[in-house]
Coordinates of C-alpha atoms in Angstrom, one line a residue:
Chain A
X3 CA -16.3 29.7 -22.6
X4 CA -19.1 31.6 -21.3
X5 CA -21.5 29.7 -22.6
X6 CA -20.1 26.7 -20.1
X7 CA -19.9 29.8 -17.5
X8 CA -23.6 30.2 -17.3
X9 CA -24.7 26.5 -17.9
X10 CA -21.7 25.8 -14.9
X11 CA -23.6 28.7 -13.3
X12 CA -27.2 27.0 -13.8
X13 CA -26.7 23.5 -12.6
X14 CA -25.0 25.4 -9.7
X15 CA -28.2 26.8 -8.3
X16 CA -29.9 24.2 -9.4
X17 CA -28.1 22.3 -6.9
X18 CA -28.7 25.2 -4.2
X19 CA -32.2 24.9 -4.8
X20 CA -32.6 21.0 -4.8
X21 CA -30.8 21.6 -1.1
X22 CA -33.3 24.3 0.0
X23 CA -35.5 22.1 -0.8
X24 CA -34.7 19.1 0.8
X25 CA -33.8 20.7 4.2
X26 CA -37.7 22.3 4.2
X27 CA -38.9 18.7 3.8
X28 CA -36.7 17.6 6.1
X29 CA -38.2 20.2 9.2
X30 CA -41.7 19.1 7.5
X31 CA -41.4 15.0 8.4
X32 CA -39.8 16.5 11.8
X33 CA -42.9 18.5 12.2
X34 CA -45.4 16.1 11.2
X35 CA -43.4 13.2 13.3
X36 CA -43.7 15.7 16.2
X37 CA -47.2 16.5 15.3
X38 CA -49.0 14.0 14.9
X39 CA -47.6 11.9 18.4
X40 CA -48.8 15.4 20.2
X41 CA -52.0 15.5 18.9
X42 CA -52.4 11.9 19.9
X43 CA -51.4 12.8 23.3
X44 CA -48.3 10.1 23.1
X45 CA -46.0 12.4 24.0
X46 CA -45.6 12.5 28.1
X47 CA -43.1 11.6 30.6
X48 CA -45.3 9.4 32.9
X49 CA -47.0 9.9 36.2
X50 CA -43.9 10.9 38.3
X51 CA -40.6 10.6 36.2
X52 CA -38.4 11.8 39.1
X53 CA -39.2 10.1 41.5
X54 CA -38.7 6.3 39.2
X55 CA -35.5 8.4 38.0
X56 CA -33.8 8.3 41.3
X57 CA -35.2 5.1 42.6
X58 CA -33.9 3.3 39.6
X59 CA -30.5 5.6 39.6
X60 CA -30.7 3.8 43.2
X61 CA -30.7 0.8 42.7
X62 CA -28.1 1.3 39.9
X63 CA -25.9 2.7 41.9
X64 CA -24.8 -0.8 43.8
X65 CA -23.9 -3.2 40.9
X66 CA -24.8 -6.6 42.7
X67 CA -21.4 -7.8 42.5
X68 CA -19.8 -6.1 45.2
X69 CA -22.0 -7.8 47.3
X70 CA -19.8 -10.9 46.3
X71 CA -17.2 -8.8 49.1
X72 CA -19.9 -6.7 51.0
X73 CA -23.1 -8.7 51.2
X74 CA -24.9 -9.3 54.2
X75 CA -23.7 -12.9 54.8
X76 CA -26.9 -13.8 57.0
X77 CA -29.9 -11.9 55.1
X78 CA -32.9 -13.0 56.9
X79 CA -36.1 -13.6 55.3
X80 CA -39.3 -13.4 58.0
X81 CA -43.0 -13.8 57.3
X82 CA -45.1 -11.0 59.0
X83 CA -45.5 -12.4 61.9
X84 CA -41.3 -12.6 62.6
X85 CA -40.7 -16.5 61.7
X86 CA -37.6 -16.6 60.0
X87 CA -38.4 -18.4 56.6
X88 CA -34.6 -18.5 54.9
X89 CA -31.9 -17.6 55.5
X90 CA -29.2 -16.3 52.8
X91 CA -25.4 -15.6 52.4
X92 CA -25.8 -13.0 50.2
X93 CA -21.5 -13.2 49.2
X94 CA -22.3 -16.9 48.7
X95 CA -25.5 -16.0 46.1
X96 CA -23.7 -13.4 44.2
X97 CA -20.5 -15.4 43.6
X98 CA -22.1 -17.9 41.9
X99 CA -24.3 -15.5 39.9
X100 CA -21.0 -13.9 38.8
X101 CA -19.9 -17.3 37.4
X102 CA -22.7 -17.7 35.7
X103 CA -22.2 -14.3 34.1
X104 CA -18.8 -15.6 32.9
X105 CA -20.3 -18.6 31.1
X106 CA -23.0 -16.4 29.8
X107 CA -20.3 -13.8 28.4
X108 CA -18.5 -16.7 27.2
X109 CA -21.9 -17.5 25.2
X110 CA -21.9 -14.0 24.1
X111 CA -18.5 -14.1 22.3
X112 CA -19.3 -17.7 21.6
X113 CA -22.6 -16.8 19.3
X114 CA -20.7 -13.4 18.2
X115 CA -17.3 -15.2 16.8
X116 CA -19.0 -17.9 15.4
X117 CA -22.1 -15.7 13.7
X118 CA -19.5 -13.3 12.5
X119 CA -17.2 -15.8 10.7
X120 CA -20.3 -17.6 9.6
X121 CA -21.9 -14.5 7.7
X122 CA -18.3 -13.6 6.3
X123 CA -18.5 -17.0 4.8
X124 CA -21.7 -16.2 3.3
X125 CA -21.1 -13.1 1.9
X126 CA -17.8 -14.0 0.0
X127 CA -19.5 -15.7 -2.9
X128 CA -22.2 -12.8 -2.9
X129 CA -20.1 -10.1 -2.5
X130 CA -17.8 -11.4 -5.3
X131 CA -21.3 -11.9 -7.4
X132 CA -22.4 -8.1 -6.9
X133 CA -19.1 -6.4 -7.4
X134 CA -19.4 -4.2 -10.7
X135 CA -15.9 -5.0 -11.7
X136 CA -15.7 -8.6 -12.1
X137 CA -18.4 -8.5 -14.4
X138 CA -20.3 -11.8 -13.0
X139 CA -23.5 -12.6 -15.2
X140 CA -25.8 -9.8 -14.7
X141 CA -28.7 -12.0 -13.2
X142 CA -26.6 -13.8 -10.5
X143 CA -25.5 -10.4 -9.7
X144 CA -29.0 -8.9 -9.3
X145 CA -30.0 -12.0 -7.3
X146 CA -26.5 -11.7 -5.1
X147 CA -27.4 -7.9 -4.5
X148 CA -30.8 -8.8 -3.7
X149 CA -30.0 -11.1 -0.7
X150 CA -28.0 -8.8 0.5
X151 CA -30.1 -6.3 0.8
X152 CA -32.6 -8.7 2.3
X153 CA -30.3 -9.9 4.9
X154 CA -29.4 -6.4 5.4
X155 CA -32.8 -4.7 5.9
X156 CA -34.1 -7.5 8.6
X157 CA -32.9 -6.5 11.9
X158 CA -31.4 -9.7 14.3
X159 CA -33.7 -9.8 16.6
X160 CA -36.2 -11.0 14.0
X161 CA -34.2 -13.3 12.4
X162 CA -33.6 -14.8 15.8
X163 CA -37.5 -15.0 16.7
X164 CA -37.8 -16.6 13.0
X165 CA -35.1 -19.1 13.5
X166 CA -36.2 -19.3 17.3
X167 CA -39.3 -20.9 16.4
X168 CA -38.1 -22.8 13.3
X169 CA -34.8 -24.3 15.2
X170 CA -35.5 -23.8 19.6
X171 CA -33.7 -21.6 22.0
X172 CA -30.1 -22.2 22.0
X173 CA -27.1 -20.0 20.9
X174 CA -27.5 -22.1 17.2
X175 CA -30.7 -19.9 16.6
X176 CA -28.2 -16.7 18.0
X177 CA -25.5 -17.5 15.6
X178 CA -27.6 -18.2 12.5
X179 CA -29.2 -14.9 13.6
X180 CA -26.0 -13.0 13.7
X181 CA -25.0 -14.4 10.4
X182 CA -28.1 -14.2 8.7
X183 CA -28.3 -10.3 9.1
X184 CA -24.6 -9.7 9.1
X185 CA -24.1 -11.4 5.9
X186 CA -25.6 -8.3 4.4
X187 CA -23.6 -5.8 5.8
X188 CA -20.1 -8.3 5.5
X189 CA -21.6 -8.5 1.5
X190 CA -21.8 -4.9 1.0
X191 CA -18.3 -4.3 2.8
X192 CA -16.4 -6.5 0.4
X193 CA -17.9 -6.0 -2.6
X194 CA -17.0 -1.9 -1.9
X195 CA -13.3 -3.3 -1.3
X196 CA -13.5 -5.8 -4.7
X197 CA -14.6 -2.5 -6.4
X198 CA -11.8 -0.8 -5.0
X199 CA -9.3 -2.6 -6.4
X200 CA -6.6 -1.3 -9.0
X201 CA -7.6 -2.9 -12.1
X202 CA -4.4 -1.3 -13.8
X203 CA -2.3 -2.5 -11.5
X204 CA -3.9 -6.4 -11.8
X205 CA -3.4 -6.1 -15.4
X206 CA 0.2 -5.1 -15.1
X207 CA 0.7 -7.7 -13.5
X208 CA -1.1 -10.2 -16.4
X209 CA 0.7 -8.5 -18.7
X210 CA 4.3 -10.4 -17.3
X211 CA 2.9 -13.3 -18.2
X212 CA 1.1 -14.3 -14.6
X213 CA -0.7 -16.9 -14.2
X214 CA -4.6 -16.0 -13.2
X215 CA -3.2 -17.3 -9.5
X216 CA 0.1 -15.8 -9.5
X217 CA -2.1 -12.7 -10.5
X218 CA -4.9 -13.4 -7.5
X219 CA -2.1 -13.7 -5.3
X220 CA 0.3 -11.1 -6.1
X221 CA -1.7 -8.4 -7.0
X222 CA -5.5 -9.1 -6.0
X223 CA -5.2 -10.4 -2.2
X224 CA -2.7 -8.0 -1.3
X225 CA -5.0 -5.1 -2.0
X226 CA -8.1 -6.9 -0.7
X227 CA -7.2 -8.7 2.3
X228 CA -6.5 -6.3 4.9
X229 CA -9.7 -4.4 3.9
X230 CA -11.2 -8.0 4.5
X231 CA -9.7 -8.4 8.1
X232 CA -10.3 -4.7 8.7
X233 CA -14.3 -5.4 7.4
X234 CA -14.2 -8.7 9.5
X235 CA -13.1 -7.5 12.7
X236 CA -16.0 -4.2 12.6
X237 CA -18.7 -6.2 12.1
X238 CA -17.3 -8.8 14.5
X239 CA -17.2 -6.2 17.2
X240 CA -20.7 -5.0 16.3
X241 CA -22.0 -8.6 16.8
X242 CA -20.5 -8.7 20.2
X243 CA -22.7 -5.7 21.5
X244 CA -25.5 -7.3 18.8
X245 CA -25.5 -11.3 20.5
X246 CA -25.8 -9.1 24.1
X247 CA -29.0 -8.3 23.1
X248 CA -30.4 -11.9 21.6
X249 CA -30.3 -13.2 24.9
X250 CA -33.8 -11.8 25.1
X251 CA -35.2 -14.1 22.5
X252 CA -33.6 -17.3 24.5
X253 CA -31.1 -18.0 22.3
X254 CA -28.9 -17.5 25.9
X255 CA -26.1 -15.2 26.9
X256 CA -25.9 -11.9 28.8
X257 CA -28.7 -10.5 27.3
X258 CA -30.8 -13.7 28.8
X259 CA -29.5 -12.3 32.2
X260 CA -30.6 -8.6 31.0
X261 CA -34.3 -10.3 30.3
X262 CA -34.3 -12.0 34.0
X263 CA -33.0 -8.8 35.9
X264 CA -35.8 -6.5 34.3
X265 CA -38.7 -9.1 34.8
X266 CA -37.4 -9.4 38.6
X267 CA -36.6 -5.4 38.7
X268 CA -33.0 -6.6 39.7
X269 CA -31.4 -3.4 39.0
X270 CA -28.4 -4.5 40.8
X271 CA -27.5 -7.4 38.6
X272 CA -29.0 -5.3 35.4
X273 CA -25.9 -3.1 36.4
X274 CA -23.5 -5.4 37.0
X275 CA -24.6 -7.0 33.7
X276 CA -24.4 -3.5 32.1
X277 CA -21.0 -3.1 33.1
X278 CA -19.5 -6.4 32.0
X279 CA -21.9 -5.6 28.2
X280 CA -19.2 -1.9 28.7
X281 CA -16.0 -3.7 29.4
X282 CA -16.3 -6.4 26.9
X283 CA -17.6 -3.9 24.1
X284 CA -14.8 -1.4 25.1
X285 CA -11.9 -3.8 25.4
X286 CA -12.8 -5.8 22.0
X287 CA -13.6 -2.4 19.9
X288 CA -9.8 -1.1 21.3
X289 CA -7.8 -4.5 20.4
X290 CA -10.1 -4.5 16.9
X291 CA -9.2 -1.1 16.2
X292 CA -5.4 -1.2 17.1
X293 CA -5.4 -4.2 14.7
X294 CA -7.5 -2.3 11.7
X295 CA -4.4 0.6 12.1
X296 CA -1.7 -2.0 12.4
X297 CA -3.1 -3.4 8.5
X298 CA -3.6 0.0 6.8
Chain B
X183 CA 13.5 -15.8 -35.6
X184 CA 12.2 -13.4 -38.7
X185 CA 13.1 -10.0 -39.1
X186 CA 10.2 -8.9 -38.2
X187 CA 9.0 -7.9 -34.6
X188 CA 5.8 -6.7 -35.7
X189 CA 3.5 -7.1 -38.9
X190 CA 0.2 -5.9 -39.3
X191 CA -1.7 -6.2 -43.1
X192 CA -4.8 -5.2 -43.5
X193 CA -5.8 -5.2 -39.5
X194 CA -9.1 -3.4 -38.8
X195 CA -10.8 -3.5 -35.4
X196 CA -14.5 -2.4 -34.5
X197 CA -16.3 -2.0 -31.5
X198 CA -20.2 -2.2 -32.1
X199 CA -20.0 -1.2 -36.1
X200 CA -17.8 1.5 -35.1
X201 CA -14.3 1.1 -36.7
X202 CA -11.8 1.9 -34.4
X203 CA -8.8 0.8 -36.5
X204 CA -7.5 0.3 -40.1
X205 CA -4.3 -0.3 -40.9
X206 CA -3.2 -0.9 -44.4
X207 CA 0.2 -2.9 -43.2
X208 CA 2.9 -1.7 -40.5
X209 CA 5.6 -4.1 -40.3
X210 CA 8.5 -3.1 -37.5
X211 CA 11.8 -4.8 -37.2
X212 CA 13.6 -6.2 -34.0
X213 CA 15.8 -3.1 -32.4
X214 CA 13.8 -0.5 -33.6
X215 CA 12.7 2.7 -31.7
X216 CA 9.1 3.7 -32.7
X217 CA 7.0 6.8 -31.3
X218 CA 3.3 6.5 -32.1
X219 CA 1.7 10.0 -31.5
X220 CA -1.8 10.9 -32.2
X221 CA -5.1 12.6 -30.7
X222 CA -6.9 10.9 -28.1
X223 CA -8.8 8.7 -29.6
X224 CA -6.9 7.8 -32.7
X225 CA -6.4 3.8 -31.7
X226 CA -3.0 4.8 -30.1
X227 CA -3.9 2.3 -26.9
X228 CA -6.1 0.1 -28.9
X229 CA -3.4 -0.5 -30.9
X230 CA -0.6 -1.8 -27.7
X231 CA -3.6 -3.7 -26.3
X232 CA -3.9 -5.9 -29.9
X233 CA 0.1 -6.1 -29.3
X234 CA 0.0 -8.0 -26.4
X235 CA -3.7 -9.8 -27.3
X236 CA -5.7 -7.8 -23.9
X237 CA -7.9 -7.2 -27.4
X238 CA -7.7 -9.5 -30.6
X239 CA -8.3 -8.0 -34.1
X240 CA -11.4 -7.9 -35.8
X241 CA -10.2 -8.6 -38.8
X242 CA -6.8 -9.0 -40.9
X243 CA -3.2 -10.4 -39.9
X244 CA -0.9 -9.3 -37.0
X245 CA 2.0 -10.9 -36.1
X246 CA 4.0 -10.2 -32.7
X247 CA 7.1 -11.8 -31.8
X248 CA 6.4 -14.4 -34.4
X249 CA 3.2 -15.4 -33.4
X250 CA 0.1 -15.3 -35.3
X251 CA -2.4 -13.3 -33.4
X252 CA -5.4 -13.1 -35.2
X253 CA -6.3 -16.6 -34.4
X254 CA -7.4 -18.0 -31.3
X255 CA -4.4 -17.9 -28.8
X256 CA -4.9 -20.0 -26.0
X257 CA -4.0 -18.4 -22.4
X258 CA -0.9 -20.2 -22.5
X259 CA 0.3 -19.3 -25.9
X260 CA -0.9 -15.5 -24.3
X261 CA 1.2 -15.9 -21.4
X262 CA 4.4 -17.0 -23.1
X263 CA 4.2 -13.7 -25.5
X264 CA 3.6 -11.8 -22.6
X265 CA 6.6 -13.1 -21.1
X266 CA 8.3 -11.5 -23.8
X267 CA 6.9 -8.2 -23.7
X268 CA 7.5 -5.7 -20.9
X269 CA 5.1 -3.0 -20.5
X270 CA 5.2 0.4 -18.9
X271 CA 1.8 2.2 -18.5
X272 CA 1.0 5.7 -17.7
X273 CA -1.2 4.8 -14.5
X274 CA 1.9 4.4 -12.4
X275 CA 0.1 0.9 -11.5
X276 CA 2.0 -0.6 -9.4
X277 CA 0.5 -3.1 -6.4
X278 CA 0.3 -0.5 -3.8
X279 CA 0.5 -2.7 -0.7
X280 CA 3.6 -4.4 -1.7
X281 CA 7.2 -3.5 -1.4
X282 CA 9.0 -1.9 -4.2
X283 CA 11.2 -5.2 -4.9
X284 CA 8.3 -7.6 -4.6
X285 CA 6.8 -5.2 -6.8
X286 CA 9.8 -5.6 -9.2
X287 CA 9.9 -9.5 -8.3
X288 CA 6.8 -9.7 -9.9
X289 CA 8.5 -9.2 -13.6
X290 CA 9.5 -12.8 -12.8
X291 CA 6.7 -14.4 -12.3
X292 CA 6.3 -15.0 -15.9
X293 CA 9.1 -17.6 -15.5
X294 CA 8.5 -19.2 -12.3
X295 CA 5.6 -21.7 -11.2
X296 CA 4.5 -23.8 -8.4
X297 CA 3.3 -22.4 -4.9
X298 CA 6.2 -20.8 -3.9
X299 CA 5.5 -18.0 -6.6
X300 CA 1.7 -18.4 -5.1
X301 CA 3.6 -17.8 -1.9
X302 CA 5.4 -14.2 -2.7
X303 CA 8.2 -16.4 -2.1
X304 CA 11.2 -16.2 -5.0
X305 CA 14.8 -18.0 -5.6
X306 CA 17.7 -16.2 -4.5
X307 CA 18.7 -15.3 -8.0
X308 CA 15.6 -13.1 -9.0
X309 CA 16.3 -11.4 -6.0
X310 CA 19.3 -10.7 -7.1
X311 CA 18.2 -10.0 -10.3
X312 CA 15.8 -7.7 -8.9
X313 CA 18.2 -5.5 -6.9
X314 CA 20.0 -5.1 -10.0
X315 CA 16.9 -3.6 -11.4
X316 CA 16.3 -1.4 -9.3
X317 CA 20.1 -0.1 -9.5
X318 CA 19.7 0.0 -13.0
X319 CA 17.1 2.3 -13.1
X320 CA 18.9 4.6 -10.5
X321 CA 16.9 4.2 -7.3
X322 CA 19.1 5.0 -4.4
X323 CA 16.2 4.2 -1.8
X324 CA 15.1 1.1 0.5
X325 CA 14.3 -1.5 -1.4
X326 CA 11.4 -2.3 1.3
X327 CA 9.3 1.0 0.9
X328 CA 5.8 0.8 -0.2
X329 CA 4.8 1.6 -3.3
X330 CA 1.9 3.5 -2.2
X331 CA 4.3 6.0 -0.2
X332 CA 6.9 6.1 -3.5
X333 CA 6.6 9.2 -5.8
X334 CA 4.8 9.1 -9.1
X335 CA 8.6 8.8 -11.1
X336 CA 9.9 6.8 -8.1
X337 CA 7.0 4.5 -9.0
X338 CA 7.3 4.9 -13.0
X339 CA 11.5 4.0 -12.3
X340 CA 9.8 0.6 -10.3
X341 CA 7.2 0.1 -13.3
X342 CA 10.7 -0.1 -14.9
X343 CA 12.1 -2.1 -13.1
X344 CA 9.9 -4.6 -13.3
X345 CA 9.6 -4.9 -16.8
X346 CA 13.6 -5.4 -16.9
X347 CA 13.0 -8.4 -15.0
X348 CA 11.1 -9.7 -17.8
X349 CA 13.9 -9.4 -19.9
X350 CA 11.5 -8.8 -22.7
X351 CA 12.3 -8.3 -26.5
X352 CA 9.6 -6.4 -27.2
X353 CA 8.5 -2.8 -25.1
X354 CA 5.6 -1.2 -25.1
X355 CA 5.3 2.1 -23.0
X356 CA 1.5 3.8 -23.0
X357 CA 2.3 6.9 -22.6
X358 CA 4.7 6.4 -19.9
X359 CA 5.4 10.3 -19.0
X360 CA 1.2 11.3 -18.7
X361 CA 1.4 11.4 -14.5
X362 CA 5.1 13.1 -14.2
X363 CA 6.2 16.2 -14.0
X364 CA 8.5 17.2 -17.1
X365 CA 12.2 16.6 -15.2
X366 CA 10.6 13.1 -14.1
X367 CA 9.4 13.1 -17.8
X368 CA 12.7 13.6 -19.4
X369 CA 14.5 11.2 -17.2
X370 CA 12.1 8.5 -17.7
X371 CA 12.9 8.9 -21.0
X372 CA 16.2 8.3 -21.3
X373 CA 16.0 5.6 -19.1
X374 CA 13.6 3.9 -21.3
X375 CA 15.5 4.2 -24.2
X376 CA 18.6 3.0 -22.2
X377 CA 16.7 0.0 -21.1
X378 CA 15.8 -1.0 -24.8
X379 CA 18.9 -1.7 -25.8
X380 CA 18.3 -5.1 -27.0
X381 CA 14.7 -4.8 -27.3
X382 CA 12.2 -3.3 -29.5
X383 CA 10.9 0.1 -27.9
X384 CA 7.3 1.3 -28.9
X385 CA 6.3 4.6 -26.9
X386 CA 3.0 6.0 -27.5
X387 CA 3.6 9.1 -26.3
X388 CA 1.7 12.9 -26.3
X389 CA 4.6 15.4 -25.7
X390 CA 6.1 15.8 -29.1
X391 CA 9.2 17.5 -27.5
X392 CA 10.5 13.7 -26.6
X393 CA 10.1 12.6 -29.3
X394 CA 13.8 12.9 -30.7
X395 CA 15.1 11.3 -27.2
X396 CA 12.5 8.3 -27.9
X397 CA 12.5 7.4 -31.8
X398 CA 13.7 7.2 -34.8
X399 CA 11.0 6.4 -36.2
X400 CA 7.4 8.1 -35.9
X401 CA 4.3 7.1 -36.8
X402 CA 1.1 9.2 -36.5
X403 CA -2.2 7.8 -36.4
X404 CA -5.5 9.6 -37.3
X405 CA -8.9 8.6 -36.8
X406 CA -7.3 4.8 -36.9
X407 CA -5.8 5.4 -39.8
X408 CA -1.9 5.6 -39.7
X409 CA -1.0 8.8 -41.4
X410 CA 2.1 9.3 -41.7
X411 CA 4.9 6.5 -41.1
X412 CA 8.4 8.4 -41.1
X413 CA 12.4 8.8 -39.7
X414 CA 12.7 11.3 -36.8
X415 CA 14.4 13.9 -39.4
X416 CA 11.3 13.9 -40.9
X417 CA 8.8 15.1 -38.5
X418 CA 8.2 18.6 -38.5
X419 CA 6.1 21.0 -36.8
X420 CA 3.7 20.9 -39.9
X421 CA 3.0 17.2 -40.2
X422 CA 2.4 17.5 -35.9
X423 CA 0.1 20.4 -36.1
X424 CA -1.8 18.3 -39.2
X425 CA -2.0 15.1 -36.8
X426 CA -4.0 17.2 -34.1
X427 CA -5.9 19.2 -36.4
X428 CA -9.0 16.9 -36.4
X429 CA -10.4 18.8 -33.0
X430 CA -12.0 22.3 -34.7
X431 CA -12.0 23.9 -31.4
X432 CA -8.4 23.3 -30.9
X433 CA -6.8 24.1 -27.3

């Protein structure tokens, strides 16, 4: 009994030690990270930060749709010398560039559903492959693993410039995107619920006499499904704050709008584009989560 | 139908060289109550899995339920044995996100076919059957409760329950009392035993003070080896003590 006292004892402070140790290196990277940008002089907050800061806080502050109820309804636009060159209804402008923030929200959730379902497709086969209890052939698995952590590791935005140049702009290059990098983070997902399952409990019920279906679907899917939904409807979520942003390669959508505001320093519109990017993220995370509850 | 339930000559089974069991013969009749106790590690589980063919022999004969199972059984043959065998395990496993009565339900599925057992959808007379089960094995609670929120003899009592369904000839009960507390042990006990009545009960089982509620017959296995095969009356604390000796350090 001692004996296992003191070896308990060791591998204690062993662990104690191996933490000490990696919280100094830890604060080392921090300080070398902080370091090194100093001594290259990168670290600065610009020529006049508050200034920019309050303009752009501005501009912010007036999303451009209310001038769909407030605009000026006869901006003038004069050269120098006081000719009047146009003429514009300001309401009139900012009603139609609503509308076509609906259709490009409606591409959002278009390139998010569809590159979400698309990836869970995917990943099935591969996360079914990698899972350690199903004992698939150990080289498939390696390979299944492998693409995941592939897909995984390459960010969105890179598989849309990739598939951007191999397919054109669109929303196809935005959903291939999407499912391309979520495949690896749908993969890893399932394959954690696969390994979760209750292998007693499957073999109880092989042991009645179940067929291999009447055992997949009496004691397999009911355990694995609602982690599947629950899986599906995260990273489905995810996407539709992810496809915001893909806009900026072209494959369209808000974040095509986002692209246009900043090159025209439309802060307005950024805002009002901001704000619809809050409300759809917000309103889809809340009916995904209620639904995640309503399955555990 | 022989006399026999279960006959074993000569069965040995190895995992990588290493012999696991070795059983000169064991033959057990229909309507008998047999304990097997023995260290962890003797072959005690290895031995129920061989039963129902989850592992085939290595070598040797063994018949269950007249059928020869040292030859290749296809998954058919497998399934209509297993049909006839109802098993209680001491992982409480149980498919957690189902109902207690579809859990039970599931002791049918041996017998039915076709999408509607795909389905989770069963005849009106299983159901039936199935609420008798559960009365049976004294469960005074809603039939619709999860098995995940059930209590670890709650869910041993459905385990039961389920393998009444199968109306099995055979029973094979892995240490059924490991996860309860002693009460729950005792009752689950008795209502093992009750539920054999026309079956053939096999309990492997580690508390020696149930054995007398379980068997009257005990055999003790050692190192794979079966040590000693002998009536209830005959088990003492000597022959016990002998049976666990093989640990020096004891515990």
């Amino acid at each position: 009994m001692q004996l296992t006292d003191r070896s308990a004892r060791e591998a204690n402070s062993a662990r104690k030690n191996g933490f000490i140790a990696l919280t100094i290196t830890y604060f080392l990277l921090v300080a070398a990270c902080l370091g090194t940008l100093v001594a290259e002089n990168e670290i600065s907050m610009g020529r006049n930060p508050f200034e920019n800061l309050i303009k752009t806080a501005h501009d912010f502050i007036r999303p451009s749709f209310v001038d769909v109820w407030f605009g000026n309804p006869r901006l003038e636009y004069r050269s120098d010398d006081g000719r009047i060159l146009r003429v514009e209804n300001r309401q009139e402008v900012e009603t139609r560039h609503i509308e076509a923030m609906a259709r490009a929200t409606w591409t959002t959730i278009r390139i998010a559903t569809l590159g979400s379902l698309l990836a869970a497709l995917l990943a099935l086969p591969l996360a079914i492959l990698s899972a350690g209890n199903l004992g698939a052939p150990k080289l498939l698995s390696l390979v299944a693993k492998g693409l995941l952590d592939i897909s995984r590791s390459i960010h969105t935005l890179v598989f849309g410039l990739i598939i951007v140049g191999i397919i054109g702009l669109g929303p196809t290059a935005g959903i291939f995107a999407i499912a391309f990098h979520s495949m690896g983070t749908y993969g890893k997902l399932f394959a954690e619920s696969i390994e979760a399952l209750d292998m007693g409990a499957i073999d109880a019920v092989r042991s009645v006499g179940a067929t291999p279906e009447q055992v997949f679907s009496s004691a397999v899917l009911p355990a694995v499904l609602p982690q599947f939904v629950s899986s599906h409807l995260y990273v489905w979520e995810f996407n539709i704050r992810d496809s915001t942003i893909l806009g900026i390669i072209g494959a369209g959508g808000l974040g095509q709008l986002i692209t246009e505001a900043i090159s025209l320093f439309q802060w307005g519109r950024l805002s009002t584009v901001l704000i619809i990017v809050f409300l759809l993220v917000t309103s889809f995370d809340m009916l995904s989560r209620r639904i995640r509850e309503s399955l555990l | 139908m022989s006399q026999q339930c279960i006959f074993a000559r000569e069965l040995q089974f190895n995992i990588q060289g290493k012999l696991i069991l070795d059983i000169n013969t064991l033959s057990i009749k229909h309507g008998e109550r047999i304990a097997i106790v023995g260290h962890n590690g003797a072959g005690k589980s290895t031995l129920i899995k061989l039963f129902t063919g989850f592992m085939s022999c290595s070598s040797g004969n063994l018949n269950v339920l007249d059928r020869k199972m040292d030859t290749f059984l296809s998954s058919e043959a497998l399934r209509q044995l297993r049909k006839e065998i109802g098993q209680v395990l001491q992982g409480l496993h149980l498919v957690a996100r189902l109902t207690a009565i579809d859990n039970i339900l599931i002791g049918s599925l041996g017998r039915l076919s076709g999408w509607k057992s795909l389905a989770g959808i069963y005849p009106q007379e299983e159901i039936e059957l199935a609420r008798q089960a559960l009365h049976a094995v004294g469960m005074n609670l809603n039939a619709e409760t999860r098995a995940d929120k059930l209590s670890g003899g709650e869910k041993q009592r459905v385990a039961i329950a389920r393998m009444l369904m199968q109306k099995p000839r055979l029973i094979l009960a892995d240490e059924p009392t490991a996860a309860l507390d002693p009460g729950a042990a005792a009752d689950i006990c008795e209502l093992l035993v009750k539920s054999a009545q026309d079956a053939t009960l096999i309990t492997v089982v580690h508390n020696t003070a149930l054995l007398p509620v379980l068997a009257q017959r005990v055999i003790g296995l050692k190192a794979g080896r079966i040590a000693f095969d002998v009536p209830i009356t005959d088990v003492n604390e000597q022959r016990l003590q002998s049976l666990y000796d093989l640990d020096p350090i004891g515990t």
